[in-house]
Short mmCIF file of C-alpha atoms and ligand atoms in Angstrom, two decimals:
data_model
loop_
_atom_site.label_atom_id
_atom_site.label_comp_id
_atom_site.label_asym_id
_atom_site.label_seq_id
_atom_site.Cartn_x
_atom_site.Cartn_y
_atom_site.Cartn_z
CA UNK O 27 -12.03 2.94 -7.56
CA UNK O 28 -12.74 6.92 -7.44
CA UNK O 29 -11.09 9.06 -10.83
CA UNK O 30 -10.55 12.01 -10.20
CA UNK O 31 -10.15 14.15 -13.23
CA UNK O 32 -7.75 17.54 -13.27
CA UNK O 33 -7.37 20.05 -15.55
CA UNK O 34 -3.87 20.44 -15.03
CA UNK O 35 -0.91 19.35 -13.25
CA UNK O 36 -1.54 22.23 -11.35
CA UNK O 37 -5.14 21.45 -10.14
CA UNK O 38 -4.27 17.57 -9.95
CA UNK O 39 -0.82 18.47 -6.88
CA UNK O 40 -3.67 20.72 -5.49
CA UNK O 41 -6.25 17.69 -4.77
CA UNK O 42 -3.80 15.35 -4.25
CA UNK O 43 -2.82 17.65 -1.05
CA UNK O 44 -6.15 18.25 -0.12
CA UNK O 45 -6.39 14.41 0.54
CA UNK O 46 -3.57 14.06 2.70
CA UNK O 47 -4.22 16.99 4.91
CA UNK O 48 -7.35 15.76 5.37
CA UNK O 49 -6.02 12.89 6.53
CA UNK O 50 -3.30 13.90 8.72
CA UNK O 51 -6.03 16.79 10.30
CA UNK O 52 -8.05 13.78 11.61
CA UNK O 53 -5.05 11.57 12.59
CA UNK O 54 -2.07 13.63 13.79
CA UNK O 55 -0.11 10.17 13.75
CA UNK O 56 -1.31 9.33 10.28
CA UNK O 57 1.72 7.04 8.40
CA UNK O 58 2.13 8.15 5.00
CA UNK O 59 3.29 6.42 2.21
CA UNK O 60 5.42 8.52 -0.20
CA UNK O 61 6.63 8.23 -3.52
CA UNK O 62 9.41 10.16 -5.56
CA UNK O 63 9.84 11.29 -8.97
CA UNK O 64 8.47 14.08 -11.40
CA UNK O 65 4.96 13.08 -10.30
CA UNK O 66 4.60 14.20 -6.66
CA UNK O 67 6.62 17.06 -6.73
CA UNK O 68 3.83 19.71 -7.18
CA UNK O 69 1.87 17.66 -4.60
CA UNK O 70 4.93 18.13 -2.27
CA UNK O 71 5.25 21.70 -2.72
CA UNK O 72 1.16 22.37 -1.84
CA UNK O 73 1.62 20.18 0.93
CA UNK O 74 4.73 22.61 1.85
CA UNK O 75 2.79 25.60 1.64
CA UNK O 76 -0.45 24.10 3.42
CA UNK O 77 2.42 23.88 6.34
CA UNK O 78 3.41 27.05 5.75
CA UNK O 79 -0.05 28.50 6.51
CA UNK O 80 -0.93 26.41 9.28
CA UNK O 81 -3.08 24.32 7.68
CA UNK O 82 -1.31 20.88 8.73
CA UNK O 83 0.93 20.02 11.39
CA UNK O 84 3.59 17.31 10.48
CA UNK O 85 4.99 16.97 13.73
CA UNK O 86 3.06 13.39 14.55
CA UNK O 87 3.44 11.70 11.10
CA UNK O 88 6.00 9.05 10.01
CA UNK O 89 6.42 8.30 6.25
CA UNK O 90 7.49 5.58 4.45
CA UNK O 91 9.38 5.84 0.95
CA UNK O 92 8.90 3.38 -2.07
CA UNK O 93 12.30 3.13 -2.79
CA UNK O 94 16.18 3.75 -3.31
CA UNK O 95 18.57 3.65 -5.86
CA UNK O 96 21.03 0.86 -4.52
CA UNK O 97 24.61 2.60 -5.22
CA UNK O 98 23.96 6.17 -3.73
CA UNK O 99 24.35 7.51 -0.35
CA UNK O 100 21.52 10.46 0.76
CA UNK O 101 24.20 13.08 -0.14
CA UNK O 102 23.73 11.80 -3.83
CA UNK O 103 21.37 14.86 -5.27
CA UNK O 104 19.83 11.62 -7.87
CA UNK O 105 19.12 9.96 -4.38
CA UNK O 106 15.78 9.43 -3.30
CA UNK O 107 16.50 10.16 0.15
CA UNK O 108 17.89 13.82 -1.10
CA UNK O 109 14.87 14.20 -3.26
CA UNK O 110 12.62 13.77 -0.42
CA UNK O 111 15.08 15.85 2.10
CA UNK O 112 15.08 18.76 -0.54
CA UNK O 113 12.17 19.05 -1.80
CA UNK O 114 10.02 18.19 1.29
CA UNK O 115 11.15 16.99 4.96
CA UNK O 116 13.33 19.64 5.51
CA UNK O 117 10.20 22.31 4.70
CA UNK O 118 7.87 21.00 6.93
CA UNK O 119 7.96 19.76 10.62
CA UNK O 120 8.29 15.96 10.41
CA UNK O 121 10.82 14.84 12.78
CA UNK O 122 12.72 12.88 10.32
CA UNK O 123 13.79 10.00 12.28
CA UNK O 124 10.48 9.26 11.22
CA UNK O 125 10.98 9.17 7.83
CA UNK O 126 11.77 5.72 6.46
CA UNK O 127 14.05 5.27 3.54
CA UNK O 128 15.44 2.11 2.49
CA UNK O 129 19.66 3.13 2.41
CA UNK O 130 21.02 2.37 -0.70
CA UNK O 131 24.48 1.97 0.37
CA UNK O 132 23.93 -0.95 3.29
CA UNK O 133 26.48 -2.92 3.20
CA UNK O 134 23.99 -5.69 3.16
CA UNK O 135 21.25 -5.20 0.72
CA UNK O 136 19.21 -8.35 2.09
CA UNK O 137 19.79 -7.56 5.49
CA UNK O 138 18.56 -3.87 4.50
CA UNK O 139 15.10 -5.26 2.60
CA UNK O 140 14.06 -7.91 5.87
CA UNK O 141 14.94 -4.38 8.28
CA UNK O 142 12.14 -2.04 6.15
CA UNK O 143 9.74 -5.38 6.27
CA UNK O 144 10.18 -5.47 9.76
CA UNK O 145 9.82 -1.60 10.26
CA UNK O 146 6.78 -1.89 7.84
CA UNK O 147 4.99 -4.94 9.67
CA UNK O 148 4.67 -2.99 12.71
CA UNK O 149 2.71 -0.05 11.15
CA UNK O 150 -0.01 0.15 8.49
CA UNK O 151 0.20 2.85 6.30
CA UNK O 152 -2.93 5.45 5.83
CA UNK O 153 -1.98 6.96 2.65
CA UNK O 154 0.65 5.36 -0.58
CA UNK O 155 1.34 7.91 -2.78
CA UNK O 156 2.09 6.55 -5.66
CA UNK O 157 3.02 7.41 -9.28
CA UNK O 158 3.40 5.08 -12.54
CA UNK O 159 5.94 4.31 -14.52
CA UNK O 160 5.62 4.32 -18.62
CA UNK O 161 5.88 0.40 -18.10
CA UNK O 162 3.04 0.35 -15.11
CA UNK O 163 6.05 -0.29 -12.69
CA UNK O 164 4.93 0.78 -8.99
CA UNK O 165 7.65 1.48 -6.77
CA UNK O 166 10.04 0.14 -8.49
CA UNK O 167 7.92 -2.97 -9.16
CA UNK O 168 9.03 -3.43 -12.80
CA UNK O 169 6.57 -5.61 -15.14
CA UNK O 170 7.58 -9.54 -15.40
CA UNK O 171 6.33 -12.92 -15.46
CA UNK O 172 5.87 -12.49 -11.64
CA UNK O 173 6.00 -9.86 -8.61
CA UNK O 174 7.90 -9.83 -5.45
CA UNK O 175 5.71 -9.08 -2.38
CA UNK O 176 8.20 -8.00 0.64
CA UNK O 177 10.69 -5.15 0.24
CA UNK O 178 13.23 -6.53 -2.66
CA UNK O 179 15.93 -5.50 -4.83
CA UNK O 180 14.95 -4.99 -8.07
CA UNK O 181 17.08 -4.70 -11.36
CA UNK O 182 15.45 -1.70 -13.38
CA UNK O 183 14.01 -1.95 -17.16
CA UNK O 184 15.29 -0.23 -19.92
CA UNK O 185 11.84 1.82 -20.11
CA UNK O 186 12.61 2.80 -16.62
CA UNK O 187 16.59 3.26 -16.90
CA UNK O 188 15.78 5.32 -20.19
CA UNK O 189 13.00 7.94 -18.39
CA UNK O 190 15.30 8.50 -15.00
CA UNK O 191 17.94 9.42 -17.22
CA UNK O 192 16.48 13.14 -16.78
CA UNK O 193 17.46 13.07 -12.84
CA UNK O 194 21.19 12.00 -14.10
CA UNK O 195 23.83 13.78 -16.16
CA UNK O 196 24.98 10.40 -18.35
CA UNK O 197 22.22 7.92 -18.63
CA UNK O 198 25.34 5.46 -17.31
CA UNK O 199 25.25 6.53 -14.02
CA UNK O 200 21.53 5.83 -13.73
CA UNK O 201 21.87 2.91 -11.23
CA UNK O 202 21.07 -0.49 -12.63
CA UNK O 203 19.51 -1.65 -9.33
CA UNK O 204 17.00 -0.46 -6.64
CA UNK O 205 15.69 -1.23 -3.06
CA UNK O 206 11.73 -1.45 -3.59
CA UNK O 207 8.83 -1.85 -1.22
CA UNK O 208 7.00 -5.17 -2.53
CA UNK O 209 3.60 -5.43 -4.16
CA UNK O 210 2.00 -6.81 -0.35
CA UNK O 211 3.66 -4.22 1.14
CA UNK O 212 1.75 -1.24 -1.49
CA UNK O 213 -1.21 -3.02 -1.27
CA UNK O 214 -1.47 -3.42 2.71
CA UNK O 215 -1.71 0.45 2.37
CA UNK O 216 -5.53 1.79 4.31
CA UNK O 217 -5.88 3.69 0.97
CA UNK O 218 -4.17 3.79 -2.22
CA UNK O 219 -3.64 7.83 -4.00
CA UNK O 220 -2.40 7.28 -7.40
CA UNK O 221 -1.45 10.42 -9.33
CA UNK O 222 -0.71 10.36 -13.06
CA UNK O 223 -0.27 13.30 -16.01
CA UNK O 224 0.75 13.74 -19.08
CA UNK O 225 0.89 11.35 -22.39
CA UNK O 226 3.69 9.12 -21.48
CA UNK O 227 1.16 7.63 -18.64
CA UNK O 228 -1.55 6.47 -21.16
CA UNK O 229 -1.00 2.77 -21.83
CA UNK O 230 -0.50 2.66 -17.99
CA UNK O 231 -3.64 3.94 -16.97
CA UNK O 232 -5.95 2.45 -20.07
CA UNK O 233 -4.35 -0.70 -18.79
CA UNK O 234 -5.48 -0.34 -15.44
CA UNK O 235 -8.88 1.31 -15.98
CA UNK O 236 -10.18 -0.43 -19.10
CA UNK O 237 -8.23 -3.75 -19.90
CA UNK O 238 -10.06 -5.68 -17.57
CA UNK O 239 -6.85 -7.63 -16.95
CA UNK O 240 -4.83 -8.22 -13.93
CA UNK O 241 -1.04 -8.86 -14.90
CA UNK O 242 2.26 -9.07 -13.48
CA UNK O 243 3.59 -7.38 -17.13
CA UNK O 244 1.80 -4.05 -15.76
CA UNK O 245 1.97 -3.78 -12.09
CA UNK O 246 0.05 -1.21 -11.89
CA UNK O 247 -3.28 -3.21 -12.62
CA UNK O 248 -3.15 -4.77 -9.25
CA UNK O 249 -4.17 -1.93 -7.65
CA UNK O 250 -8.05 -3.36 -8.89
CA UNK O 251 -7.89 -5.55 -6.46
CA UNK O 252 -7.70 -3.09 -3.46
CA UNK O 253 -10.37 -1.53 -2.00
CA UNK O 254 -9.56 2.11 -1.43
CA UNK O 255 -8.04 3.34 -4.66
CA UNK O 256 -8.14 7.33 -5.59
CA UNK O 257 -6.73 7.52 -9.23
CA UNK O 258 -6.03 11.04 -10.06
CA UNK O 259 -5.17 12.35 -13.24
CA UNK O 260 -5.01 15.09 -15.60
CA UNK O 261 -7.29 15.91 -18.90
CA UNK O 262 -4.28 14.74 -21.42
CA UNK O 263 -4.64 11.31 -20.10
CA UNK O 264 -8.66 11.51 -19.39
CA UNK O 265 -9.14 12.61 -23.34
CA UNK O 266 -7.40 9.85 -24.04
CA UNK O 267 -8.57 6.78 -22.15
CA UNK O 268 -12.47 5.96 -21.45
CA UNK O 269 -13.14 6.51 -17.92
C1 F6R K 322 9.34 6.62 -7.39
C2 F6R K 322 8.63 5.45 -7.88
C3 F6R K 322 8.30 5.27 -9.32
C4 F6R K 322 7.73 6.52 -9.96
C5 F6R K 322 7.48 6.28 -11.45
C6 F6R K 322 6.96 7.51 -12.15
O1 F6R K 322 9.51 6.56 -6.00
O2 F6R K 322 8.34 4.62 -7.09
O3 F6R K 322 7.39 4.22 -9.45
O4 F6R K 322 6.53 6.88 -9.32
O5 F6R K 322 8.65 5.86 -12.06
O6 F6R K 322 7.96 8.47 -12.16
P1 F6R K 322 7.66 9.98 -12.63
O7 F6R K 322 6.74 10.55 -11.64
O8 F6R K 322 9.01 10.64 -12.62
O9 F6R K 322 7.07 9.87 -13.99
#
């Protein structure tokens, strides 16, 4: 596993860019796995202004996203398919029928989880962006006695319900329930790029660097047993945890 220590959020969106535009420089049809939240958005906006400058070229790459709020339609601004529309796709050149979301308002939600496995078998993805929640949830993989490997729904924690409050204006209408890529699905990924920052992220990333533990109750230490992880993270988190 490579750690990558950043001095800020800042520096840590910056090298998290550099990574995939490496990538998608060498393969124009690179598949990239993508993530939402607080945590990518600065890597989002480099990766915006890399295309801006002519530095990458979207045009071959298809993407993959984590996961959906089940409940909300992509004209939902707490959606994850507006989050990734907004703040990203519609800056750069991806064609976005090439952007896979699960859709939180199928009228089928099992149908809608075996269609994204199927779409998912087909490809392997180069790159999963991912970040971690408080709990060590992954996608929206939330800590229990065991993990679901294909694309499932998954009802959230409090831990999580509580911290996407901020995306909401009542914590009530934070869905209760999400579409989420499964644990095989993350870990098929070529390589793994796990960004973290600030304090909340701690207990996550102790757990996953230093417990020597691989557990179900913290997703996020399963990434040990892949063989391409980057784990990037910023000096609030590195002062805190022995790397
Ligand atoms: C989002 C996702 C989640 C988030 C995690 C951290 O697509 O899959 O696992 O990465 O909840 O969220 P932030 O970055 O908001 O702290």
């Amino acid at each position: 596993m490579e750690i990558i220590v950043c001095k800020n959020y800042e520096e840590m969106s910056k090298k998290g860019a550099e990574i995939i535009i490496e990538k998608v420089n060498e393969k124009r049809n690179a598949v990239l796995g993508f993530a939402t939240g607080a945590t990518p958005l600065g890597l989002y906006k480099e990766l915006i202004k890399a295309y801006e400058e002519g530095r990458v070229d979207f045009s071959q790459t298809e993407s993959f996203n984590l996961d959906e709020y089940i409940g909300l339609d992509g004209s939902h601004e707490a959606s994850y398919r507006y989050y990734m529309d907004n703040n990203f796709f519609d800056k750069i050149n991806i064609n976005k029928k090439n952007t896979h979301i699960p859709d939180g308002k199928s009228l089928n939600v099992d149908i809608e989880c075996r269609n994204y496995d199927e779409l998912l078998s087909k490809k392997t993805i180069d790159i999963q962006v991912l970040g971690v929640g408080k709990n060590g949830h992954i996608g929206f993989n939330e800590p229990g006695e065991y993990l679901i490997s294909n694309t499932n729904v998954e009802e959230l924690s409090e831990s999580t319900i509580n911290a996407n409050a901020r995306f909401f204006d009542n914590i009530e209408d934070v869905p209760n329930f999400a579409i989420t890529m499964g644990i095989a699905s993350i870990m098929k990924a070529e390589k793994i790029l796990l960004m973290a920052n600030g304090s909340d992220k701690i207990y996550a990333i102790d757990y996953l660097l230093n417990s020597k533990k691989i557990s179900t109750k913290v997703p996020v230490s399963l990434l040990n047993v892949h063989k391409n992880v980057t784990v990037i993270i910023d000096e609030i988190i590195a002062d805190k945890v022995k790397i």
